[in-house]
DNA sequence: GAAAATGTGTGATTTGGATCACTCGTTAAT
DNA sequence: ATTAACGAGTGATCCAAATCACACATTTTC
C-alpha cells in the first residue's frame, strides 16, 4: 500500500488519516501470467492500479482479430473503461503478460472517494486529463501516420516494452499486421 | 449565460452565489464562418464551450493533409487540448463552419474553479470521463473497422451533422479518402 | 528431454483504398 | 448576371500493406 500512497502523493499530499480512509477502498490482488482480470461478457467490477507486472487491454473484432487498446505497467491504471464507467458487461479482456499485483477499485469506491475528498476528485481529474490527451495523440497517430512512424512513436513512448513483450502485440496495438511490422525492422537496418 | 448555468446544472445543482462566481471566468465571443478560434503555432489561451454554431478541430500532417480530431456543436467543449493542458503552442486549428457563439475559459480559470468549488472539479471530472470513453471507442473504430462501418457509426453518433457539413470533412474525420466515402453511398443504395 | 505451442522472419500474391483526372452542379463573390 | 470557388460523383490506375504460406528458432509443458 506504500506504493499507492506515493502514487497519489505525486499529485496531492495526504495526511495519515486521509490515507487510512483511502486505503479501505482498495484491495490487493496477485495475478499470474495468462490470467484474465476482465473477460468479455462479465461484469466490470473494478479498475486496476498496476503495482507490478505487465498487462494488455484488448478486444476481439467481428472477424476474430485482436486489437490492443492499452498496455499497462507499474503505476498505470487500466480497465475496460467503457464497461466500467457505464456499468455494462465487458466488451474487452484484460490479460496479464507478466506475473504481478494490482490494486482493485470499484466504481462505487471511486465515486465515494471523489465525493468525500476534494483532493481525490482532483487526483482523478488530473489522471483523466493526462489520459485524454494521450488518447487524442493516439488518434492523431492512427489518422495520419505510416506503420514506420507509428513504430517509431511507440518506441519513444514505451522503450522498455519493446524488449519485454512479443512484437505481434505491438502490431495489434499499432493497427498494423505482424508481418509488416517485422519488415520494418529489417528495412530500417 | 443562462445556457452555461443549464449546462452545468445538468450535472450538479448551483445556487445563485456560486453561479455568479463561476460566470466571472467565462467570456462570450461571437464567431463567424471561416474564422479560426485557434491557429497552429499560436498560444492556446482558451477552451471553448459552444453556445451556437458548428466547429471543426483539425491538424495538418507532414504531407499537408488535414485530419479532423473533433467536431463540436451546442454544448460541446473543444480546444487544442494538447496545447491547452500542456500550455504549449497550438499544433491544431479550430475553425468555425457555421456562425455562432462560444464561451471562453482559460486554463487558469478552469483550475481556479476546480480548486475553489468541489462541485466544479466534479463537473470537469465527469466531462473528462465521458470524453475519455468516447475517445477509446473512436480508437477501437480506427483499429478494426472498414470505411463502411466507420461511416455507419458516424451516422449514428452525429445524424444531424451528415446534412449540415461537407462530406469531405466527414472523410477527414473518419480517416478515409473523399472518393472512397463518396463511393460508399452509391454502393449501399 | 520430447513434443507441442508460440514467436519471428521472409517470400509470393492479392486487394482495398489512395491517388489522379475529369465532369457536372451549386454556392459565393464582385 | 458572370465568373470563380467549392462540393460531390465516378472512372482508371497504382501501390502499400494485408494475406497466405512457409521455415526455423525458442519457449512452455507434461
Short mmCIF file of C-alpha atoms (C1' of nucleotides) in Angstrom, two decimals:
data_model
loop_
_atom_site.label_atom_id
_atom_site.label_comp_id
_atom_site.label_asym_id
_atom_site.label_seq_id
_atom_site.Cartn_x
_atom_site.Cartn_y
_atom_site.Cartn_z
CA UNK A 1 0.00 0.00 0.00
CA UNK A 2 3.02 2.27 0.34
CA UNK A 3 3.12 2.42 -3.43
CA UNK A 4 -0.45 3.64 -3.53
CA UNK A 5 0.35 6.47 -1.17
CA UNK A 6 3.37 7.50 -3.20
CA UNK A 7 1.33 7.30 -6.36
CA UNK A 8 -1.35 9.66 -5.05
CA UNK A 9 1.09 11.97 -3.33
CA UNK A 10 2.86 12.53 -6.61
CA UNK A 11 -0.18 14.70 -7.29
CA UNK A 12 -1.52 15.80 -3.94
CA UNK A 13 -0.17 15.48 -0.36
CA UNK A 14 -2.14 13.36 2.12
CA UNK A 15 -2.17 13.15 5.90
CA UNK A 16 -2.26 9.78 7.65
CA UNK A 17 -5.93 9.96 8.44
CA UNK A 18 -6.84 10.60 4.84
CA UNK A 19 -4.70 7.79 3.60
CA UNK A 20 -6.13 5.36 6.13
CA UNK A 21 -9.54 6.16 4.75
CA UNK A 22 -8.47 5.89 1.12
CA UNK A 23 -6.83 2.53 1.76
CA UNK A 24 -10.10 0.94 2.76
CA UNK A 25 -11.39 1.17 -0.79
CA UNK A 26 -8.53 -0.72 -2.40
CA UNK A 27 -7.84 -4.44 -2.34
CA UNK A 28 -4.65 -6.12 -3.44
CA UNK A 29 -4.73 -8.98 -5.92
CA UNK A 30 -1.90 -11.20 -7.13
CA UNK A 31 -2.04 -12.01 -10.81
CA UNK A 32 -0.27 -14.70 -12.79
CA UNK A 33 0.72 -14.68 -16.46
CA UNK A 34 -2.12 -15.59 -18.82
CA UNK A 35 -4.72 -14.81 -16.17
CA UNK A 36 -7.65 -12.62 -17.18
CA UNK A 37 -8.63 -9.78 -14.87
CA UNK A 38 -11.57 -8.94 -17.09
CA UNK A 39 -13.26 -11.23 -19.58
CA UNK A 40 -15.65 -10.19 -22.33
CA UNK A 41 -19.25 -10.52 -21.21
CA UNK A 42 -18.51 -10.38 -17.49
CA UNK A 43 -19.49 -7.54 -15.20
CA UNK A 44 -16.69 -4.95 -14.94
CA UNK A 45 -16.35 -4.70 -11.18
CA UNK A 46 -13.04 -2.89 -10.91
CA UNK A 47 -10.49 -0.64 -12.38
CA UNK A 48 -6.94 -1.59 -11.53
CA UNK A 49 -3.82 0.25 -10.50
CA UNK A 50 -0.82 -1.81 -11.53
CA UNK A 51 1.68 -2.40 -8.72
CA UNK A 52 3.76 -4.91 -10.65
CA UNK A 53 3.63 -6.86 -13.90
CA UNK A 54 2.57 -6.11 -17.46
CA UNK A 55 -0.96 -6.29 -18.82
CA UNK A 56 -2.80 -5.80 -22.08
CA UNK A 57 -6.31 -4.49 -22.61
CA UNK A 58 -7.76 -5.78 -25.87
CA UNK A 59 -10.93 -6.70 -27.70
CA UNK A 60 -11.82 -9.09 -30.48
CA UNK A 61 -13.49 -7.69 -33.60
CA UNK A 62 -16.13 -9.24 -35.82
CA UNK A 63 -13.50 -11.05 -37.88
CA UNK A 64 -11.99 -12.59 -34.76
CA UNK A 65 -8.94 -10.33 -34.81
CA UNK A 66 -7.45 -8.92 -31.64
CA UNK A 67 -6.80 -5.21 -31.16
CA UNK A 68 -4.96 -3.81 -28.20
CA UNK A 69 -6.33 -0.63 -26.66
CA UNK A 70 -3.77 -0.28 -23.92
CA UNK A 71 -0.70 -1.74 -22.31
CA UNK A 72 -0.25 -1.21 -18.60
CA UNK A 73 2.75 -1.33 -16.31
CA UNK A 74 3.64 -0.14 -12.83
CA UNK A 75 1.63 2.93 -11.80
CA UNK A 76 -0.74 2.77 -14.76
CA UNK A 77 -4.47 2.47 -14.36
CA UNK A 78 -6.43 0.11 -16.54
CA UNK A 79 -9.84 -1.41 -17.05
CA UNK A 80 -12.49 -1.88 -19.68
CA UNK A 81 -13.46 1.73 -19.10
CA UNK A 82 -16.47 1.56 -21.34
CA UNK A 83 -17.94 -1.25 -19.26
CA UNK A 84 -16.68 0.19 -16.00
CA UNK A 85 -17.99 3.73 -16.28
CA UNK A 86 -21.25 2.77 -17.93
CA UNK A 87 -21.66 -0.31 -15.75
CA UNK A 88 -22.26 -2.59 -18.70
CA UNK A 89 -20.88 -6.07 -19.44
CA UNK A 90 -17.28 -6.11 -20.59
CA UNK A 91 -16.61 -5.81 -24.30
CA UNK A 92 -12.90 -6.30 -23.67
CA UNK A 93 -10.35 -8.52 -22.00
CA UNK A 94 -7.60 -7.57 -19.58
CA UNK A 95 -4.86 -10.18 -19.60
CA UNK A 96 -1.69 -10.49 -17.56
CA UNK A 97 1.53 -10.83 -19.56
CA UNK A 98 3.97 -10.92 -16.63
CA UNK A 99 3.19 -12.03 -13.07
CA UNK A 100 2.42 -9.15 -10.77
CA UNK A 101 -0.01 -7.43 -8.44
CA UNK A 102 -2.79 -4.92 -8.86
CA UNK A 103 -4.93 -2.79 -6.58
CA UNK A 104 -8.65 -3.06 -7.28
CA UNK A 105 -11.08 -0.17 -7.01
CA UNK A 106 -14.82 -0.34 -7.61
CA UNK A 107 -16.72 2.44 -9.36
CA UNK A 108 -18.59 2.96 -6.12
CA UNK A 109 -15.26 3.42 -4.32
CA UNK A 110 -14.02 5.82 -6.94
CA UNK A 111 -17.11 7.98 -6.73
CA UNK A 112 -17.24 7.84 -2.93
CA UNK A 113 -13.62 8.89 -2.62
CA UNK A 114 -14.21 11.71 -5.10
CA UNK A 115 -17.27 12.93 -3.23
CA UNK A 116 -15.74 12.69 0.25
CA UNK A 117 -12.31 14.07 -0.51
CA UNK A 118 -11.94 17.01 -2.85
CA UNK A 119 -8.28 16.01 -3.12
CA UNK A 120 -9.21 12.67 -4.59
CA UNK A 121 -11.60 14.20 -7.09
CA UNK A 122 -8.70 16.41 -8.10
CA UNK A 123 -6.42 13.41 -8.37
CA UNK A 124 -8.81 11.54 -10.65
CA UNK A 125 -9.44 14.61 -12.76
CA UNK A 126 -5.73 15.09 -13.37
CA UNK A 127 -5.28 11.45 -14.27
CA UNK A 128 -8.16 11.66 -16.72
CA UNK A 129 -6.76 14.83 -18.21
CA UNK A 130 -3.48 13.10 -18.97
CA UNK A 131 -5.29 10.06 -20.30
CA UNK A 132 -7.49 12.21 -22.51
CA UNK A 133 -4.53 13.97 -24.06
CA UNK A 134 -2.74 10.67 -24.66
CA UNK A 135 -5.77 9.21 -26.42
CA UNK A 136 -6.06 12.26 -28.66
CA UNK A 137 -2.45 11.91 -29.65
CA UNK A 138 -3.00 8.27 -30.43
CA UNK A 139 -5.98 9.13 -32.64
CA UNK A 140 -3.84 11.63 -34.50
CA UNK A 141 -1.24 8.91 -34.96
CA UNK A 142 -3.81 6.47 -36.32
CA UNK A 143 -5.26 9.07 -38.68
CA UNK A 144 -2.11 10.28 -40.32
CA UNK A 145 0.98 8.15 -39.88
CA UNK A 146 2.64 5.28 -41.70
CA UNK A 147 3.47 2.00 -39.97
CA UNK A 148 7.06 3.18 -39.84
CA UNK A 149 6.18 6.37 -37.99
CA UNK A 150 3.84 4.54 -35.64
CA UNK A 151 6.54 2.15 -34.68
CA UNK A 152 8.97 4.96 -34.02
CA UNK A 153 6.46 6.80 -31.83
CA UNK A 154 5.77 3.63 -29.92
CA UNK A 155 9.48 3.12 -29.34
CA UNK A 156 9.66 6.54 -27.78
CA UNK A 157 6.56 6.16 -25.63
CA UNK A 158 7.32 2.68 -24.33
CA UNK A 159 11.02 1.96 -24.90
CA UNK A 160 11.05 -0.72 -22.21
CA UNK A 161 8.08 -2.64 -23.60
CA UNK A 162 9.87 -3.26 -26.88
CA UNK A 163 12.05 -5.87 -25.22
CA UNK A 164 9.56 -7.34 -22.81
CA UNK A 165 6.54 -8.18 -24.94
CA UNK A 166 6.04 -10.11 -28.22
CA UNK A 167 6.22 -7.98 -31.35
CA UNK A 168 2.87 -9.21 -32.51
CA UNK A 169 1.23 -7.42 -29.62
CA UNK A 170 2.88 -4.21 -30.67
CA UNK A 171 1.44 -4.76 -34.13
CA UNK A 172 -2.02 -5.25 -32.62
CA UNK A 173 -1.60 -2.01 -30.70
CA UNK A 174 -0.46 -0.03 -33.72
CA UNK A 175 -3.07 -1.36 -36.11
CA UNK A 176 -0.52 -2.97 -38.42
CA UNK A 177 -0.05 -6.59 -39.41
CA UNK A 178 2.58 -8.70 -37.69
CA UNK A 179 4.41 -9.18 -40.98
CA UNK A 180 4.53 -5.51 -41.91
CA UNK A 181 5.94 -4.64 -38.51
CA UNK A 182 8.56 -7.35 -38.86
CA UNK A 183 9.67 -5.99 -42.22
CA UNK A 184 10.13 -2.52 -40.76
CA UNK A 185 12.99 -3.76 -38.62
CA UNK A 186 14.91 -5.30 -41.47
CA UNK A 187 14.33 -2.31 -43.75
CA UNK A 188 15.50 0.34 -41.29
CA UNK A 189 18.71 -1.50 -40.58
CA UNK B 1 -25.05 32.83 -19.77
CA UNK B 2 -28.32 31.06 -18.97
CA UNK B 3 -27.14 28.25 -21.21
CA UNK B 4 -23.98 27.90 -19.19
CA UNK B 5 -25.94 27.52 -15.99
CA UNK B 6 -28.21 24.89 -17.51
CA UNK B 7 -25.21 23.10 -18.92
CA UNK B 8 -23.52 22.82 -15.54
CA UNK B 9 -26.72 22.09 -13.67
CA UNK B 10 -27.31 19.09 -15.89
CA UNK B 11 -24.57 17.58 -13.74
CA UNK B 12 -24.65 19.43 -10.43
CA UNK B 13 -27.07 21.99 -8.91
CA UNK B 14 -25.79 25.51 -8.23
CA UNK B 15 -27.01 28.32 -6.05
CA UNK B 16 -27.03 31.89 -7.32
CA UNK B 17 -23.93 32.90 -5.47
CA UNK B 18 -21.94 30.03 -6.91
CA UNK B 19 -23.09 30.75 -10.41
CA UNK B 20 -22.27 34.44 -10.09
CA UNK B 21 -18.74 33.43 -9.21
CA UNK B 22 -18.46 30.87 -11.98
CA UNK B 23 -19.71 33.37 -14.56
CA UNK B 24 -16.79 35.68 -13.94
CA UNK B 25 -14.39 33.20 -15.54
CA UNK B 26 -16.22 32.94 -18.83
CA UNK B 27 -16.34 35.43 -21.68
CA UNK B 28 -18.66 35.31 -24.65
CA UNK B 29 -17.33 35.53 -28.17
CA UNK B 30 -19.22 35.77 -31.45
CA UNK B 31 -17.71 33.73 -34.26
CA UNK B 32 -18.28 33.90 -37.99
CA UNK B 33 -17.95 31.14 -40.57
CA UNK B 34 -14.33 30.54 -41.70
CA UNK B 35 -12.95 32.27 -38.64
CA UNK B 36 -10.22 30.49 -36.69
CA UNK B 37 -10.51 30.33 -32.91
CA UNK B 38 -7.16 28.63 -32.67
CA UNK B 39 -4.38 28.71 -35.25
CA UNK B 40 -1.38 26.40 -35.39
CA UNK B 41 1.62 27.98 -33.69
CA UNK B 42 -0.37 30.40 -31.55
CA UNK B 43 -0.66 30.22 -27.82
CA UNK B 44 -3.71 28.20 -26.77
CA UNK B 45 -5.38 30.64 -24.41
CA UNK B 46 -8.81 29.08 -24.07
CA UNK B 47 -11.00 26.10 -24.25
CA UNK B 48 -14.45 26.81 -25.61
CA UNK B 49 -17.97 25.79 -24.73
CA UNK B 50 -20.09 26.02 -27.86
CA UNK B 51 -23.28 28.03 -27.40
CA UNK B 52 -24.19 28.08 -31.07
CA UNK B 53 -22.65 27.11 -34.41
CA UNK B 54 -20.56 24.23 -35.72
CA UNK B 55 -16.79 23.94 -35.49
CA UNK B 56 -14.03 21.58 -36.52
CA UNK B 57 -10.78 20.85 -34.71
CA UNK B 58 -8.13 19.65 -37.12
CA UNK B 59 -4.42 19.46 -37.80
CA UNK B 60 -2.27 19.27 -40.91
CA UNK B 61 0.14 16.36 -41.26
CA UNK B 62 3.60 16.26 -42.81
CA UNK B 63 2.14 15.66 -46.27
CA UNK B 64 -0.11 18.68 -45.96
CA UNK B 65 -3.26 16.63 -45.45
CA UNK B 66 -5.94 17.68 -43.00
CA UNK B 67 -7.25 15.37 -40.30
CA UNK B 68 -10.20 16.23 -38.11
CA UNK B 69 -9.94 15.33 -34.45
CA UNK B 70 -13.30 16.62 -33.39
CA UNK B 71 -16.49 18.31 -34.49
CA UNK B 72 -18.28 20.49 -31.98
CA UNK B 73 -21.83 21.74 -31.68
CA UNK B 74 -24.04 23.26 -28.99
CA UNK B 75 -22.98 22.21 -25.50
CA UNK B 76 -19.74 20.59 -26.63
CA UNK B 77 -16.37 21.63 -25.31
CA UNK B 78 -13.45 22.00 -27.66
CA UNK B 79 -9.88 23.20 -27.88
CA UNK B 80 -6.45 22.07 -28.92
CA UNK B 81 -6.29 20.14 -25.68
CA UNK B 82 -2.70 19.14 -26.15
CA UNK B 83 -1.63 22.76 -26.36
CA UNK B 84 -4.15 23.90 -23.76
CA UNK B 85 -3.35 21.46 -20.98
CA UNK B 86 0.37 21.45 -21.57
CA UNK B 87 0.49 25.19 -22.27
CA UNK B 88 2.39 24.74 -25.49
CA UNK B 89 1.88 26.41 -28.87
CA UNK B 90 -1.07 25.08 -30.85
CA UNK B 91 -0.45 22.14 -33.14
CA UNK B 92 -4.03 22.37 -34.39
CA UNK B 93 -6.66 24.70 -35.81
CA UNK B 94 -10.18 25.32 -34.59
CA UNK B 95 -12.33 26.69 -37.40
CA UNK B 96 -15.93 27.84 -37.43
CA UNK B 97 -18.18 26.16 -40.02
CA UNK B 98 -21.44 27.93 -39.12
CA UNK B 99 -21.78 31.34 -37.44
CA UNK B 100 -22.26 31.12 -33.71
CA UNK B 101 -21.07 31.94 -30.23
CA UNK B 102 -18.72 30.35 -27.75
CA UNK B 103 -17.82 30.84 -24.11
CA UNK B 104 -14.09 31.08 -23.47
CA UNK B 105 -12.36 29.67 -20.41
CA UNK B 106 -8.65 29.93 -19.63
CA UNK B 107 -6.70 27.07 -18.09
CA UNK B 108 -6.17 29.29 -15.07
CA UNK B 109 -9.93 29.74 -14.79
CA UNK B 110 -10.54 26.04 -15.13
CA UNK B 111 -8.06 25.19 -12.39
CA UNK B 112 -9.21 28.01 -10.11
CA UNK B 113 -12.84 26.95 -10.41
CA UNK B 114 -11.86 23.34 -9.74
CA UNK B 115 -9.85 24.29 -6.68
CA UNK B 116 -12.43 26.69 -5.22
CA UNK B 117 -15.56 24.69 -5.88
CA UNK B 118 -15.53 20.96 -5.35
CA UNK B 119 -18.68 20.89 -7.47
CA UNK B 120 -16.81 22.27 -10.43
CA UNK B 121 -13.99 19.82 -10.07
CA UNK B 122 -16.65 17.14 -10.11
CA UNK B 123 -18.22 18.67 -13.19
CA UNK B 124 -14.96 18.69 -15.09
CA UNK B 125 -14.11 15.18 -13.99
CA UNK B 126 -17.40 13.85 -15.30
CA UNK B 127 -16.98 15.65 -18.60
CA UNK B 128 -13.49 14.21 -18.96
CA UNK B 129 -14.77 10.75 -18.11
CA UNK B 130 -17.28 10.90 -20.94
CA UNK B 131 -14.70 12.31 -23.29
CA UNK B 132 -12.22 9.61 -22.37
CA UNK B 133 -14.71 6.85 -23.09
CA UNK B 134 -15.65 8.42 -26.41
CA UNK B 135 -12.01 8.63 -27.49
CA UNK B 136 -11.43 4.99 -26.61
CA UNK B 137 -14.38 3.99 -28.72
CA UNK B 138 -13.06 6.01 -31.59
CA UNK B 139 -9.67 4.32 -31.30
CA UNK B 140 -11.38 0.94 -31.42
CA UNK B 141 -13.21 2.09 -34.53
CA UNK B 142 -9.99 3.20 -36.19
CA UNK B 143 -8.23 -0.04 -35.33
CA UNK B 144 -10.77 -2.52 -36.56
CA UNK B 145 -13.43 -1.20 -38.87
CA UNK B 146 -13.87 -0.76 -42.62
CA UNK B 147 -14.76 2.61 -44.16
CA UNK B 148 -18.31 1.31 -44.49
CA UNK B 149 -18.61 0.55 -40.78
CA UNK B 150 -16.99 3.83 -39.83
CA UNK B 151 -19.48 5.75 -41.86
CA UNK B 152 -22.38 3.89 -40.29
CA UNK B 153 -21.09 4.56 -36.79
CA UNK B 154 -20.65 8.20 -37.61
CA UNK B 155 -24.21 8.39 -38.91
CA UNK B 156 -25.43 7.10 -35.58
CA UNK B 157 -23.26 9.37 -33.45
CA UNK B 158 -23.91 12.58 -35.37
CA UNK B 159 -27.03 12.07 -37.52
CA UNK B 160 -27.58 15.84 -37.77
CA UNK B 161 -24.07 16.64 -38.94
CA UNK B 162 -24.49 14.45 -42.04
CA UNK B 163 -26.69 17.11 -43.61
CA UNK B 164 -25.00 20.20 -42.29
CA UNK B 165 -21.35 19.75 -43.16
CA UNK B 166 -19.49 18.85 -46.37
CA UNK B 167 -18.87 15.14 -46.85
CA UNK B 168 -15.20 15.70 -47.32
CA UNK B 169 -14.90 16.76 -43.69
CA UNK B 170 -16.55 13.55 -42.63
CA UNK B 171 -13.93 11.70 -44.66
CA UNK B 172 -11.19 13.63 -42.87
CA UNK B 173 -12.71 12.69 -39.55
CA UNK B 174 -13.02 9.01 -40.39
CA UNK B 175 -9.56 8.64 -41.90
CA UNK B 176 -10.86 7.74 -45.35
CA UNK B 177 -10.42 9.49 -48.68
CA UNK B 178 -13.16 11.72 -50.04
CA UNK B 179 -13.59 9.44 -53.02
CA UNK B 180 -13.92 6.24 -51.02
CA UNK B 181 -16.55 7.81 -48.82
CA UNK B 182 -18.45 9.00 -51.85
CA UNK B 183 -18.47 5.50 -53.34
CA UNK B 184 -19.95 4.07 -50.15
CA UNK B 185 -23.17 5.98 -50.71
CA UNK B 186 -23.68 4.74 -54.23
CA UNK B 187 -22.82 1.16 -53.28
CA UNK B 188 -25.15 0.89 -50.31
CA UNK B 189 -28.13 2.16 -52.28
"C1'" DG C 1 14.10 -34.14 -22.85
"C1'" DA C 2 10.44 -34.97 -26.39
"C1'" DA C 3 6.52 -32.85 -28.11
"C1'" DA C 4 3.67 -29.01 -28.60
"C1'" DA C 5 2.88 -24.28 -28.67
"C1'" DT C 6 4.46 -19.82 -29.64
"C1'" DG C 7 7.27 -16.15 -31.72
"C1'" DT C 8 9.53 -14.27 -35.68
"C1'" DG C 9 11.40 -13.59 -40.33
"C1'" DT C 10 10.62 -13.54 -45.23
"C1'" DG C 11 8.98 -14.70 -49.91
"C1'" DA C 12 4.82 -14.64 -53.28
"C1'" DT C 13 0.29 -13.00 -54.22
"C1'" DT C 14 -3.77 -10.30 -53.65
"C1'" DT C 15 -6.51 -6.40 -52.70
"C1'" DG C 16 -8.80 -2.38 -50.68
"C1'" DG C 17 -8.41 2.01 -50.76
"C1'" DA C 18 -5.47 6.09 -52.27
"C1'" DT C 19 -4.43 8.82 -55.94
"C1'" DC C 20 -5.06 11.01 -60.32
"C1'" DA C 21 -8.08 13.07 -63.57
"C1'" DC C 22 -12.06 14.75 -65.19
"C1'" DT C 23 -17.24 16.26 -65.15
"C1'" DC C 24 -21.07 18.50 -63.53
"C1'" DG C 25 -23.80 21.01 -60.13
"C1'" DT C 26 -24.29 24.55 -56.62
"C1'" DT C 27 -22.84 28.30 -53.76
"C1'" DA C 28 -20.21 32.64 -53.07
"C1'" DA C 29 -18.19 36.79 -54.72
"C1'" DT C 30 -17.92 41.14 -57.41
"C1'" DA D 1 -25.50 38.28 -64.23
"C1'" DT D 2 -20.94 36.33 -64.82
"C1'" DT D 3 -17.16 34.35 -63.06
"C1'" DA D 4 -14.82 31.93 -59.71
"C1'" DA D 5 -14.56 28.68 -55.90
"C1'" DC D 6 -16.14 24.75 -53.89
"C1'" DG D 7 -18.54 20.21 -53.27
"C1'" DA D 8 -19.53 15.83 -54.93
"C1'" DG D 9 -19.71 11.74 -58.14
"C1'" DT D 10 -17.17 8.42 -60.85
"C1'" DG D 11 -13.81 6.01 -63.96
"C1'" DA D 12 -8.81 4.36 -64.49
"C1'" DT D 13 -4.53 3.34 -62.40
"C1'" DC D 14 -1.37 2.36 -58.78
"C1'" DC D 15 0.57 0.88 -54.58
"C1'" DA D 16 1.26 -0.12 -49.62
"C1'" DA D 17 0.03 -3.22 -46.68
"C1'" DA D 18 -2.82 -7.48 -45.80
"C1'" DT D 19 -2.95 -12.09 -46.54
"C1'" DC D 20 -1.22 -16.63 -47.42
"C1'" DA D 21 2.33 -19.90 -46.86
"C1'" DC D 22 6.31 -21.45 -45.36
"C1'" DA D 23 10.88 -22.21 -42.43
"C1'" DC D 24 13.15 -22.03 -38.30
"C1'" DA D 25 14.07 -20.78 -33.56
"C1'" DT D 26 12.73 -20.52 -28.84
"C1'" DT D 27 9.87 -21.27 -25.06
"C1'" DT D 28 6.45 -24.00 -22.47
"C1'" DT D 29 4.56 -28.03 -20.84
"C1'" DC D 30 3.99 -32.75 -19.28
#
